[in-house]
Every structure is written in structure tokens, then in C-alpha cells.
Amino acid sequence: MNESHKDMGAPHLSKKILDLIEQKGLSPKPRWHFFVREWVVWGMVCVALLVGSLATTLTIYIGNASRFMERHILFSDLLFLFRLVPFLWLFLLCIAIFYTVYALRETRRGYRWSSSWLVAGAVGVSILIGSSAHALGIGEAIDRYLLTEMPLYKPLTNFHPKMWMDMEKGVVAGTVTEVEKETFMIKKLDGEILKIMVVSEKDMHALPELHEGMRVRVVGTTTIEGGENVFKSTAVEPFRGRGGSLFKRVRIPPLPEMKER
Amino acid sequence: MIRVSTEREAFGCIVDRYEEKLLRYLRRIMPGLGEEAFDVLQEIFIKAYVNAQGFDTTLSFSSWIYRIAHNEAVNWLRKKKARPETIELGDDDFQTFTQSMEIAHGTHERALTKDAVTRTLSHMPEKYYTVLVLHFLEGKSYEEISDILTMPSGTVATLLHRAKKQFSSIHEQHHDE
């Protein structure tokens, strides 16, 4: 079975192969061909990691923005919380991780790492770059850009600004139109003007950034005072895009009667 | 011109050095190949020549050329839609294999006969059979098998462990029948 072809009287294989190489005019592929291939593959790895990092940034940003509601009012409303999950970006993150692992496997020595290490590495790098980009405000910038420039983005990410304006659930959003000693007025996202009551002067001092034209989100309860709707606030937060954590969040101590909520 | 001629001469030496080894490997993983083995072998050396500049110097040359041989064999089997049905073991291979398996696996309760071993190997999935051949017949280390089959060494170790386990199980099963 292991009898050599030389013993069988066949022509010497090396001569046969060298003749064939000469006859066909074959020559070794140049070294740069392999370098280019390797660089292209690493380029694909970088692109996939970049997409994964951006998806992570957006996931962190949107998750952070939604946390404002989760923290204050919606912890029991699972269906609503489900709508806040940035599935589009999570899906893109999964695709990017999958593609990163695939491209890494195609690198010269990629086969030496196990899939679990490659996935862990890709997720780790995406989180590292993604959270750095989030800290720089890149996630917010991209989200705002897509919300204003891409009509399809809003429905894809389940973004409905009015969900930040459910007074029954104790949340309202709008632009500050007037700031007084203990109260401030906001123009809600639906255009209606609402008076927000802050507990005391001390609390007003806690809102140094509050100024006309600033977009805010407010958590509290609605009461009627002097025949008009007044919203008593327990927390105020600047509202840019979806919210975001670029600005320092301002907390107002809850009013005594609100502690029972 | 002189450089090309020297390169080709050097390549001729490589062919002389590896043709026996690769032919033996091809026949082990593609039993019943017959004269077509030389066509496959020729294709392997042509590919090695054309891709010579892509040789990764961190690998051993042997692993690199075995990798080309293995890929070529897999392609050939895929093209022909063939699957090795009956494994044929030479006397030397049988000796090496049973000795290695016994060392690796402890002495079998039942003696390994050549018929039983070939029958057992013929019933094993290709991936298990390939790692057994590379490790026990070709004498390749985990690291070398990892470079040949382009998979992590941990996976090679797992495959080898499962292959040995499956070998014992199929062997027992056939013996009972």
C-alpha cells in the first residue's frame, strides 16, 4: 500500500513537477500579495470592531437615557421597559461581534485562538472603545443626528418623545420658558405650558443650570392649586436628545407628601 | 534567470524530501485513492510552489506543507463527493497504531486485531479519524496538528480525546456483535 511510485517505475516526481511548472509558466505569487491579503483581513477586523464599538456606545447612551424613567416611575411597567431596549443597536453589536470573530479567524494565526477567547476579546474591545466614545458624547451626537436626519431611525429604535411626557406616570418633558424663585414654567413637547413647583428656595439653589430655553425632564406628581395644574417635582434632569448623562443630574429631595408614593 | 533556476532546484529538493511522506499521508486519509494520489500530490506541490512566499516562518515547513496536503485532500474528496469507506492499514501502520493507542489508552481488555481496528476506523467520523492518523501514525504533536488542521490546540486535544473514546466504544460494540 505504501509502495513508492518511484519503485513502480514512474518518472521522478520532482522532475515531473518542475517540468510542469516550466511548461505552465508558473511562478510564486509575490510576497506583497500575502501582505495585502493580511492587511485587508485586519482592515475588516478593525471596521467590524469600530461598528461594534459604535453600537456599544449607542446601546450605553440609550440605555442610560432610559434609566431615568426606569429609576423613577416605570420599574413595574415591563412592557414599557421592553420598548426602551435599544434592540437595533444590540442586533448590530451582535452582527459586528460575529463578523469580527469571522475576520480574526481569517488572519494568518487567527485559528490558534478558541472562539470563546475571540468573542470575549471582541466584546471587551467594543465595550472599552464604546464606553470611551460614550464618555466623549459620541453616542449622543450620533443618536441626535440619526433622529433628525434619518426618518426611518425613529420607528426602528422605538423612539417616541411623547413617552417622556406621561403626567399620569409622573414624568414630563419640555423647554424651560420662565424661571422664578420657587417655580419654573416649561413648554411641554406637545406645546402646552406647565407650571413646575420646586419645594423651597434651597432647592432652587440646587438648580444652577436651569435657565430659559433649557430642555428638561421632570419627575413628580400633578396637583391642582388655585384652579391650575401644577406639577410638583422630585427630580429634574437636563433633556438633550434622549436625555443622556453629559450634564450633572440635579436631584430635588421629595416633598413630604410624596414619600408615600 | 539564475535565481529562478536556483529556486526551482531548491523546490525540487523539497519535493524529493516530502513526496513519500505526503503520499503516505494521502493514502492514510484517502484510502482506495490508487493512482489518483499522484495527481493530488502533484497539485499539492504546485500549490506549495505558487504560495511559497506566503509561508509563515513561525510554523514548521512540515506543518505548512501538510496543511496544503490536507486541504487538497479534503477538496478532492468534496469534488468527487467521495467518502473513504474502507480504511486499509498496512502491517507497520497497524503495529504503530495499536502500540500508540495502548500506550495512550491503557491495555485493552480485548486484543486489537488488524481486522477489528480497520473495521473500527472505517466507522469513525472523518474528523476523529484524521486526528488519530496525524497523532498516532504521522507522529504529529498537538501544536503541529493545530497548525495543519488550522484549529486551536485545545480543540485538537478535545478531538483526540473524543476520538480515542469513540474508538474504544465502536471497538467494543463490534466485538460484542
CSV table of C-alpha atoms in Angstrom, one decimal:
chain,number,residue,atom,x,y,z
A,1,MET,CA,0.0,0.0,0.0
A,2,ASN,CA,2.8,2.4,0.9
A,3,GLU,CA,4.8,1.4,-2.1
A,4,SER,CA,6.6,4.4,-3.6
A,5,HIS,CA,5.7,5.5,-7.1
A,6,LYS,CA,9.5,5.5,-7.8
A,7,ASP,CA,9.5,1.8,-7.2
A,8,MET,CA,6.6,1.4,-9.6
A,9,GLY,CA,8.8,2.8,-12.4
A,10,ALA,CA,7.0,6.2,-12.6
A,11,PRO,CA,9.1,9.2,-13.6
A,12,HIS,CA,10.8,11.2,-10.8
A,13,LEU,CA,8.1,13.4,-9.3
A,14,SER,CA,10.3,16.4,-8.7
A,15,LYS,CA,11.4,16.4,-12.3
A,16,LYS,CA,7.8,16.0,-13.5
A,17,ILE,CA,6.6,18.8,-11.3
A,18,LEU,CA,9.4,21.2,-12.3
A,19,ASP,CA,8.7,20.4,-16.0
A,20,LEU,CA,5.0,21.2,-15.4
A,21,ILE,CA,5.9,24.4,-13.6
A,22,GLU,CA,8.1,25.5,-16.6
A,23,GLN,CA,5.5,24.3,-19.1
A,24,LYS,CA,2.7,26.2,-17.5
A,25,GLY,CA,4.9,29.2,-16.8
A,26,LEU,CA,4.0,29.2,-13.1
A,27,SER,CA,5.8,31.4,-10.7
A,28,PRO,CA,5.5,32.0,-6.9
A,29,LYS,CA,3.0,34.7,-6.0
A,30,PRO,CA,4.9,37.8,-4.8
A,31,ARG,CA,5.3,38.4,-1.1
A,32,TRP,CA,3.2,41.6,-1.2
A,33,HIS,CA,0.2,39.6,-2.4
A,34,PHE,CA,0.1,37.9,1.0
A,35,PHE,CA,0.8,41.1,2.9
A,36,VAL,CA,-2.1,42.8,1.1
A,37,ARG,CA,-4.4,40.0,1.9
A,38,GLU,CA,-3.4,40.0,5.6
A,39,TRP,CA,-3.8,43.8,5.8
A,40,VAL,CA,-7.2,43.6,4.1
A,41,VAL,CA,-8.3,41.0,6.6
A,42,TRP,CA,-7.0,43.1,9.6
A,43,GLY,CA,-8.8,46.1,8.0
A,44,MET,CA,-12.1,44.1,8.1
A,45,VAL,CA,-11.4,43.3,11.7
A,46,CYS,CA,-10.9,47.0,12.5
A,47,VAL,CA,-14.1,48.0,10.6
A,48,ALA,CA,-16.1,45.3,12.5
A,49,LEU,CA,-14.7,46.4,15.8
A,50,LEU,CA,-15.5,50.1,15.0
A,51,VAL,CA,-19.1,49.2,14.1
A,52,GLY,CA,-19.3,47.1,17.3
A,53,SER,CA,-17.9,50.0,19.4
A,54,LEU,CA,-20.4,52.4,17.9
A,55,ALA,CA,-23.2,50.0,18.6
A,56,THR,CA,-22.0,49.7,22.1
A,57,THR,CA,-21.8,53.5,22.5
A,58,LEU,CA,-25.4,53.9,21.3
A,59,THR,CA,-26.6,51.0,23.5
A,60,ILE,CA,-25.0,52.6,26.6
A,61,TYR,CA,-26.3,56.0,25.7
A,62,ILE,CA,-29.9,54.9,25.0
A,63,GLY,CA,-29.8,52.6,28.0
A,64,ASN,CA,-28.5,55.4,30.2
A,65,ALA,CA,-31.1,57.8,28.9
A,66,SER,CA,-33.9,55.3,29.6
A,67,ARG,CA,-32.6,54.7,33.0
A,68,PHE,CA,-34.0,58.0,34.2
A,69,MET,CA,-37.5,56.6,33.7
A,70,GLU,CA,-36.7,53.1,35.0
A,71,ARG,CA,-35.3,54.6,38.2
A,72,HIS,CA,-38.2,56.9,38.9
A,73,ILE,CA,-41.5,55.5,37.7
A,74,LEU,CA,-41.5,52.6,35.4
A,75,PHE,CA,-39.9,49.8,37.3
A,76,SER,CA,-43.2,47.9,37.3
A,77,ASP,CA,-44.1,48.5,33.7
A,78,LEU,CA,-42.2,45.7,32.0
A,79,LEU,CA,-43.8,46.2,28.6
A,80,PHE,CA,-42.7,49.8,28.6
A,81,LEU,CA,-39.2,48.9,29.7
A,82,PHE,CA,-39.0,46.4,26.9
A,83,ARG,CA,-39.8,49.2,24.4
A,84,LEU,CA,-36.8,51.1,25.8
A,85,VAL,CA,-34.3,48.4,25.0
A,86,PRO,CA,-32.2,49.5,22.0
A,87,PHE,CA,-32.7,46.3,20.0
A,88,LEU,CA,-31.4,47.8,16.8
A,89,TRP,CA,-28.0,48.6,18.3
A,90,LEU,CA,-27.8,45.3,20.2
A,91,PHE,CA,-28.5,43.5,17.0
A,92,LEU,CA,-25.9,45.4,15.2
A,93,LEU,CA,-23.4,44.8,18.0
A,94,CYS,CA,-24.1,41.0,17.7
A,95,ILE,CA,-23.5,41.1,13.9
A,96,ALA,CA,-20.3,43.1,14.5
A,97,ILE,CA,-19.0,40.7,17.1
A,98,PHE,CA,-19.8,37.7,14.8
A,99,TYR,CA,-18.1,39.4,11.9
A,100,THR,CA,-15.0,40.4,14.0
A,101,VAL,CA,-14.6,36.7,15.1
A,102,TYR,CA,-15.0,35.5,11.5
A,103,ALA,CA,-12.4,38.0,10.2
A,104,LEU,CA,-10.0,37.3,13.0
A,105,ARG,CA,-10.2,33.6,12.1
A,106,GLU,CA,-9.1,34.6,8.6
A,107,THR,CA,-5.9,36.2,9.8
A,108,ARG,CA,-2.7,34.3,9.5
A,109,ARG,CA,-2.7,33.0,13.0
A,110,GLY,CA,-6.3,33.5,13.9
A,111,TYR,CA,-7.0,29.8,14.1
A,112,ARG,CA,-4.8,29.4,17.2
A,113,TRP,CA,-7.4,31.2,19.4
A,114,SER,CA,-10.6,29.5,20.5
A,115,SER,CA,-13.9,31.0,19.6
A,116,SER,CA,-14.7,31.9,23.2
A,117,TRP,CA,-11.5,33.9,23.5
A,118,LEU,CA,-12.2,35.7,20.2
A,119,VAL,CA,-15.7,36.6,21.3
A,120,ALA,CA,-14.5,37.7,24.7
A,121,GLY,CA,-11.8,39.8,23.1
A,122,ALA,CA,-14.2,41.4,20.5
A,123,VAL,CA,-16.8,42.2,23.2
A,124,GLY,CA,-14.1,43.6,25.6
A,125,VAL,CA,-12.6,45.9,22.9
A,126,SER,CA,-16.1,47.0,21.8
A,127,ILE,CA,-17.0,47.8,25.4
A,128,LEU,CA,-13.7,49.6,26.0
A,129,ILE,CA,-13.9,51.8,22.9
A,130,GLY,CA,-17.7,52.1,23.2
A,131,SER,CA,-17.7,53.4,26.7
A,132,SER,CA,-14.8,55.8,25.9
A,133,ALA,CA,-16.8,57.1,23.0
A,134,HIS,CA,-19.9,57.4,25.2
A,135,ALA,CA,-17.9,59.5,27.7
A,136,LEU,CA,-16.9,61.8,24.9
A,137,GLY,CA,-20.6,62.2,23.9
A,138,ILE,CA,-20.2,60.5,20.5
A,139,GLY,CA,-23.2,58.2,21.2
A,140,GLU,CA,-25.5,61.2,21.9
A,141,ALA,CA,-24.2,63.0,18.8
A,142,ILE,CA,-24.9,60.0,16.5
A,143,ASP,CA,-28.3,59.4,18.0
A,144,ARG,CA,-29.3,63.0,17.6
A,145,TYR,CA,-28.0,63.1,14.1
A,146,LEU,CA,-29.9,60.0,13.1
A,147,LEU,CA,-33.1,61.1,14.9
A,148,THR,CA,-33.1,64.4,12.9
A,149,GLU,CA,-31.6,63.2,9.6
A,150,MET,CA,-33.0,59.7,9.1
A,151,PRO,CA,-36.8,59.4,9.2
A,152,LEU,CA,-36.6,55.6,9.5
A,153,TYR,CA,-34.4,55.7,12.6
A,154,LYS,CA,-37.2,56.8,15.0
A,155,PRO,CA,-39.5,53.8,14.4
A,156,LEU,CA,-36.6,51.4,14.2
A,157,THR,CA,-35.4,52.4,17.7
A,158,ASN,CA,-39.0,52.8,19.1
A,159,PHE,CA,-38.3,56.4,19.9
A,160,HIS,CA,-41.4,58.3,20.8
A,161,PRO,CA,-40.6,61.6,22.5
A,162,LYS,CA,-44.1,61.7,24.0
A,163,MET,CA,-43.3,58.7,26.2
A,164,TRP,CA,-41.3,61.1,28.2
A,165,MET,CA,-44.4,63.1,28.8
A,166,ASP,CA,-46.8,60.9,30.6
A,167,MET,CA,-48.1,63.0,33.5
A,168,GLU,CA,-50.2,60.1,34.9
A,169,LYS,CA,-47.0,58.1,35.3
A,170,GLY,CA,-45.3,61.2,36.8
A,171,VAL,CA,-43.0,62.3,34.1
A,172,VAL,CA,-43.0,65.3,31.9
A,173,ALA,CA,-40.5,66.9,29.4
A,174,GLY,CA,-40.2,70.2,27.8
A,175,THR,CA,-38.3,73.5,27.4
A,176,VAL,CA,-38.0,76.0,30.3
A,177,THR,CA,-39.7,79.2,29.4
A,178,GLU,CA,-39.5,81.1,32.6
A,179,VAL,CA,-37.6,80.7,35.9
A,180,GLU,CA,-38.9,82.2,39.2
A,181,LYS,CA,-38.0,81.8,42.8
A,182,GLU,CA,-39.9,78.6,43.6
A,183,THR,CA,-41.4,77.7,40.3
A,184,PHE,CA,-40.5,77.5,36.7
A,185,MET,CA,-42.6,77.1,33.6
A,186,ILE,CA,-42.0,74.7,30.8
A,187,LYS,CA,-43.4,74.4,27.3
A,188,LYS,CA,-44.2,70.6,27.1
A,189,LEU,CA,-43.3,68.7,24.0
A,190,ASP,CA,-47.0,69.0,22.9
A,191,GLY,CA,-46.8,72.8,23.2
A,192,GLU,CA,-48.8,73.1,26.4
A,193,ILE,CA,-47.4,75.4,29.1
A,194,LEU,CA,-47.0,73.8,32.6
A,195,LYS,CA,-46.0,75.2,35.9
A,196,ILE,CA,-43.5,73.3,37.9
A,197,MET,CA,-43.3,73.8,41.6
A,198,VAL,CA,-40.0,73.4,43.3
A,199,VAL,CA,-40.1,72.7,47.1
A,200,SER,CA,-38.1,75.5,48.5
A,201,GLU,CA,-35.6,78.3,47.8
A,202,LYS,CA,-32.9,75.9,48.9
A,203,ASP,CA,-33.9,73.6,46.1
A,204,MET,CA,-33.8,76.4,43.5
A,205,HIS,CA,-30.2,76.9,44.5
A,206,ALA,CA,-29.6,73.3,43.7
A,207,LEU,CA,-30.6,74.1,40.0
A,208,PRO,CA,-27.8,76.5,38.9
A,209,GLU,CA,-28.0,75.3,35.3
A,210,LEU,CA,-31.8,75.9,35.0
A,211,HIS,CA,-32.3,78.7,32.5
A,212,GLU,CA,-34.7,79.7,29.8
A,213,GLY,CA,-34.5,77.6,26.7
A,214,MET,CA,-33.1,74.6,28.5
A,215,ARG,CA,-34.7,71.2,27.8
A,216,VAL,CA,-35.6,69.3,30.9
A,217,ARG,CA,-37.2,66.1,32.1
A,218,VAL,CA,-39.1,66.3,35.4
A,219,VAL,CA,-40.4,63.6,37.7
A,220,GLY,CA,-43.1,64.4,40.2
A,221,THR,CA,-46.9,64.5,40.7
A,222,THR,CA,-49.7,66.6,39.3
A,223,THR,CA,-51.8,68.7,41.7
A,224,ILE,CA,-54.3,71.4,41.3
A,225,GLU,CA,-53.5,74.7,43.0
A,226,GLY,CA,-55.5,77.8,42.6
A,227,GLY,CA,-57.5,76.2,39.8
A,228,GLU,CA,-54.5,75.4,37.6
A,229,ASN,CA,-52.4,72.3,37.0
A,230,VAL,CA,-49.2,72.4,38.9
A,231,PHE,CA,-46.5,69.7,38.7
A,232,LYS,CA,-44.6,69.2,41.9
A,233,SER,CA,-41.1,67.9,41.0
A,234,THR,CA,-39.0,65.4,42.8
A,235,ALA,CA,-36.2,65.3,40.2
A,236,VAL,CA,-35.2,67.4,37.3
A,237,GLU,CA,-32.7,66.4,34.6
A,238,PRO,CA,-31.5,68.2,31.5
A,239,PHE,CA,-33.0,66.6,28.5
A,240,ARG,CA,-30.8,66.5,25.4
A,241,GLY,CA,-31.8,64.2,22.6
A,242,ARG,CA,-33.0,61.2,24.7
A,243,GLY,CA,-31.6,62.7,27.9
A,244,GLY,CA,-28.0,61.5,28.4
A,245,SER,CA,-25.6,61.9,31.2
A,246,LEU,CA,-23.4,64.6,29.8
A,247,PHE,CA,-24.8,67.1,32.3
A,248,LYS,CA,-24.8,66.7,36.0
A,249,ARG,CA,-28.2,65.4,37.1
A,250,VAL,CA,-30.0,67.6,39.6
A,251,ARG,CA,-31.9,65.9,42.4
A,252,ILE,CA,-34.6,67.6,44.4
A,253,PRO,CA,-35.5,66.0,47.8
A,254,PRO,CA,-39.0,64.5,47.6
A,255,LEU,CA,-41.8,66.6,49.1
A,256,PRO,CA,-43.1,65.1,52.4
A,257,GLU,CA,-46.4,64.0,51.0
A,258,MET,CA,-44.7,62.3,48.0
A,259,LYS,CA,-42.6,60.0,50.2
A,260,GLU,CA,-45.6,57.6,50.3
A,261,ARG,CA,-45.6,57.1,46.5
B,1,MET,CA,17.3,33.7,-14.6
B,2,ILE,CA,19.9,32.1,-12.3
B,3,ARG,CA,17.8,33.0,-9.3
B,4,VAL,CA,14.7,31.3,-10.8
B,5,SER,CA,16.7,28.2,-11.7
B,6,THR,CA,18.2,28.0,-8.1
B,7,GLU,CA,14.7,28.5,-6.7
B,8,ARG,CA,13.4,25.6,-8.8
B,9,GLU,CA,16.3,23.4,-7.9
B,10,ALA,CA,15.6,24.1,-4.2
B,11,PHE,CA,12.0,23.3,-4.7
B,12,GLY,CA,12.9,20.1,-6.4
B,13,CYS,CA,14.8,19.1,-3.2
B,14,ILE,CA,11.6,19.9,-1.2
B,15,VAL,CA,9.6,17.6,-3.5
B,16,ASP,CA,12.1,14.9,-3.1
B,17,ARG,CA,12.1,15.3,0.7
B,18,TYR,CA,8.3,15.3,1.2
B,19,GLU,CA,6.8,13.2,-1.6
B,20,GLU,CA,7.0,9.9,0.3
B,21,LYS,CA,5.6,11.4,3.5
B,22,LEU,CA,2.8,13.2,1.8
B,23,LEU,CA,1.9,10.3,-0.4
B,24,ARG,CA,1.7,8.1,2.7
B,25,TYR,CA,-0.4,10.7,4.5
B,26,LEU,CA,-2.8,11.0,1.5
B,27,ARG,CA,-3.2,7.2,1.3
B,28,ARG,CA,-3.9,7.1,5.0
B,29,ILE,CA,-6.6,9.7,4.9
B,30,MET,CA,-8.0,8.9,1.5
B,31,PRO,CA,-7.9,5.1,1.3
B,32,GLY,CA,-8.6,3.5,-2.0
B,33,LEU,CA,-7.2,6.5,-3.9
B,34,GLY,CA,-4.9,4.5,-6.2
B,35,GLU,CA,-3.1,6.2,-9.0
B,36,GLU,CA,-5.1,9.4,-8.5
B,37,ALA,CA,-3.0,10.0,-5.4
B,38,PHE,CA,-0.2,11.2,-7.7
B,39,ASP,CA,-2.5,13.8,-9.3
B,40,VAL,CA,-3.4,15.1,-5.8
B,41,LEU,CA,0.3,15.0,-4.8
B,42,GLN,CA,1.2,16.9,-7.9
B,43,GLU,CA,-1.4,19.5,-7.2
B,44,ILE,CA,-0.1,19.9,-3.6
B,45,PHE,CA,3.4,20.6,-4.8
B,46,ILE,CA,2.2,23.1,-7.4
B,47,LYS,CA,0.2,24.9,-4.8
B,48,ALA,CA,3.2,24.9,-2.4
B,49,TYR,CA,5.4,26.4,-5.2
B,50,VAL,CA,2.9,29.1,-6.1
B,51,ASN,CA,2.3,30.1,-2.5
B,52,ALA,CA,5.8,29.6,-1.2
B,53,GLN,CA,6.2,33.4,-0.4
B,54,GLY,CA,3.2,33.1,1.9
B,55,PHE,CA,4.9,30.6,4.1
B,56,ASP,CA,4.6,31.7,7.7
B,57,THR,CA,8.1,31.4,9.2
B,58,THR,CA,6.6,30.9,12.7
B,59,LEU,CA,5.4,27.5,11.5
B,60,SER,CA,7.5,24.4,10.7
B,61,PHE,CA,7.7,23.9,7.0
B,62,SER,CA,6.4,20.4,7.5
B,63,SER,CA,3.2,21.6,9.2
B,64,TRP,CA,2.7,24.1,6.3
B,65,ILE,CA,3.0,21.6,3.6
B,66,TYR,CA,0.9,19.0,5.5
B,67,ARG,CA,-1.8,21.8,5.7
B,68,ILE,CA,-1.8,22.2,2.0
B,69,ALA,CA,-1.9,18.4,1.6
B,70,HIS,CA,-4.8,18.1,4.0
B,71,ASN,CA,-6.8,20.9,2.3
B,72,GLU,CA,-6.2,19.5,-1.1
B,73,ALA,CA,-7.3,16.0,0.1
B,74,VAL,CA,-10.5,17.5,1.6
B,75,ASN,CA,-11.2,19.4,-1.7
B,76,TRP,CA,-10.6,16.3,-3.7
B,77,LEU,CA,-13.0,14.3,-1.6
B,78,ARG,CA,-15.6,17.1,-1.8
B,79,LYS,CA,-15.2,17.4,-5.6
B,80,LYS,CA,-15.6,13.7,-6.1
B,81,LYS,CA,-18.3,13.6,-3.4
B,82,ALA,CA,-16.4,10.6,-2.1
B,83,ARG,CA,-16.0,9.5,1.5
B,84,PRO,CA,-13.4,6.9,2.4
B,85,GLU,CA,-15.5,3.8,3.0
B,86,THR,CA,-12.9,1.1,4.0
B,87,ILE,CA,-9.8,2.1,5.8
B,88,GLU,CA,-6.8,-0.1,4.9
B,89,LEU,CA,-4.0,-0.4,7.4
B,90,GLY,CA,-0.6,-1.7,6.4
B,91,ASP,CA,1.2,-4.0,8.9
B,92,ASP,CA,3.5,-1.2,10.0
B,93,ASP,CA,0.6,1.2,10.5
B,94,PHE,CA,-1.3,-1.4,12.4
B,95,GLN,CA,1.6,-2.0,14.7
B,96,THR,CA,2.3,1.7,15.3
B,97,PHE,CA,-1.4,2.5,15.8
B,98,THR,CA,-2.1,-0.3,18.3
B,99,GLN,CA,1.0,0.4,20.2
B,100,SER,CA,0.3,4.1,20.4
B,101,MET,CA,-3.4,3.5,21.3
B,102,GLU,CA,-2.5,1.0,24.0
B,103,ILE,CA,0.1,3.4,25.5
B,104,ALA,CA,-2.3,6.3,25.3
B,105,HIS,CA,-5.3,4.4,26.5
B,106,GLY,CA,-4.1,1.6,28.7
B,107,THR,CA,-4.0,-2.0,27.8
B,108,HIS,CA,-7.3,-3.1,26.2
B,109,GLU,CA,-9.1,-5.9,27.8
B,110,ARG,CA,-9.6,-7.5,24.4
B,111,ALA,CA,-6.7,-7.8,22.0
B,112,LEU,CA,-6.7,-5.5,19.0
B,113,THR,CA,-6.7,-7.4,15.7
B,114,LYS,CA,-5.9,-5.8,12.4
B,115,ASP,CA,-9.4,-6.6,11.1
B,116,ALA,CA,-11.1,-5.2,14.2
B,117,VAL,CA,-9.0,-2.0,14.0
B,118,THR,CA,-9.7,-1.3,10.3
B,119,ARG,CA,-13.4,-2.0,10.8
B,120,THR,CA,-13.5,0.3,13.8
B,121,LEU,CA,-11.6,3.1,12.0
B,122,SER,CA,-13.9,2.7,9.0
B,123,HIS,CA,-16.9,3.5,11.2
B,124,MET,CA,-15.3,6.6,12.7
B,125,PRO,CA,-16.2,10.2,11.6
B,126,GLU,CA,-13.6,11.7,9.3
B,127,LYS,CA,-12.6,14.4,11.8
B,128,TYR,CA,-11.8,11.8,14.5
B,129,TYR,CA,-10.0,9.5,12.1
B,130,THR,CA,-7.9,12.4,10.8
B,131,VAL,CA,-6.6,13.4,14.2
B,132,LEU,CA,-5.9,9.8,15.1
B,133,VAL,CA,-3.9,9.4,11.8
B,134,LEU,CA,-2.0,12.6,12.4
B,135,HIS,CA,-1.2,11.9,16.0
B,136,PHE,CA,-0.6,8.2,16.1
B,137,LEU,CA,0.6,7.4,12.6
B,138,GLU,CA,2.2,10.6,11.5
B,139,GLY,CA,3.6,11.3,15.0
B,140,LYS,CA,2.5,14.9,15.0
B,141,SER,CA,2.2,16.9,18.2
B,142,TYR,CA,-0.9,18.8,19.3
B,143,GLU,CA,0.7,22.0,18.2
B,144,GLU,CA,1.6,20.6,14.8
B,145,ILE,CA,-1.9,19.2,14.3
B,146,SER,CA,-3.3,22.6,15.3
B,147,ASP,CA,-1.2,24.2,12.5
B,148,ILE,CA,-2.1,21.5,10.0
B,149,LEU,CA,-5.9,21.5,10.6
B,150,THR,CA,-6.0,25.2,11.5
B,151,MET,CA,-7.7,24.9,14.8
B,152,PRO,CA,-6.8,25.8,18.4
B,153,SER,CA,-4.6,23.2,20.1
B,154,GLY,CA,-7.3,22.9,22.8
B,155,THR,CA,-9.7,21.7,20.1
B,156,VAL,CA,-7.2,19.2,18.9
B,157,ALA,CA,-6.8,17.8,22.4
B,158,THR,CA,-10.6,17.5,22.7
B,159,LEU,CA,-11.0,15.9,19.3
B,160,LEU,CA,-8.3,13.4,20.1
B,161,HIS,CA,-9.8,12.6,23.5
B,162,ARG,CA,-13.2,12.0,21.9
B,163,ALA,CA,-11.7,10.0,19.0
B,164,LYS,CA,-10.0,7.6,21.4
B,165,LYS,CA,-13.2,7.3,23.4
B,166,GLN,CA,-15.2,6.6,20.3
B,167,PHE,CA,-12.6,4.2,19.0
B,168,SER,CA,-13.0,2.1,22.2
B,169,SER,CA,-16.7,2.3,22.1
B,170,ILE,CA,-17.0,1.2,18.5
B,171,HIS,CA,-14.4,-1.4,19.0
B,172,GLU,CA,-16.3,-2.8,22.0
B,173,GLN,CA,-19.6,-2.7,20.1
B,174,HIS,CA,-18.2,-4.6,17.1
B,175,HIS,CA,-16.6,-7.1,19.4
B,176,ASP,CA,-19.9,-7.8,21.1
B,177,GLU,CA,-21.7,-8.3,17.8
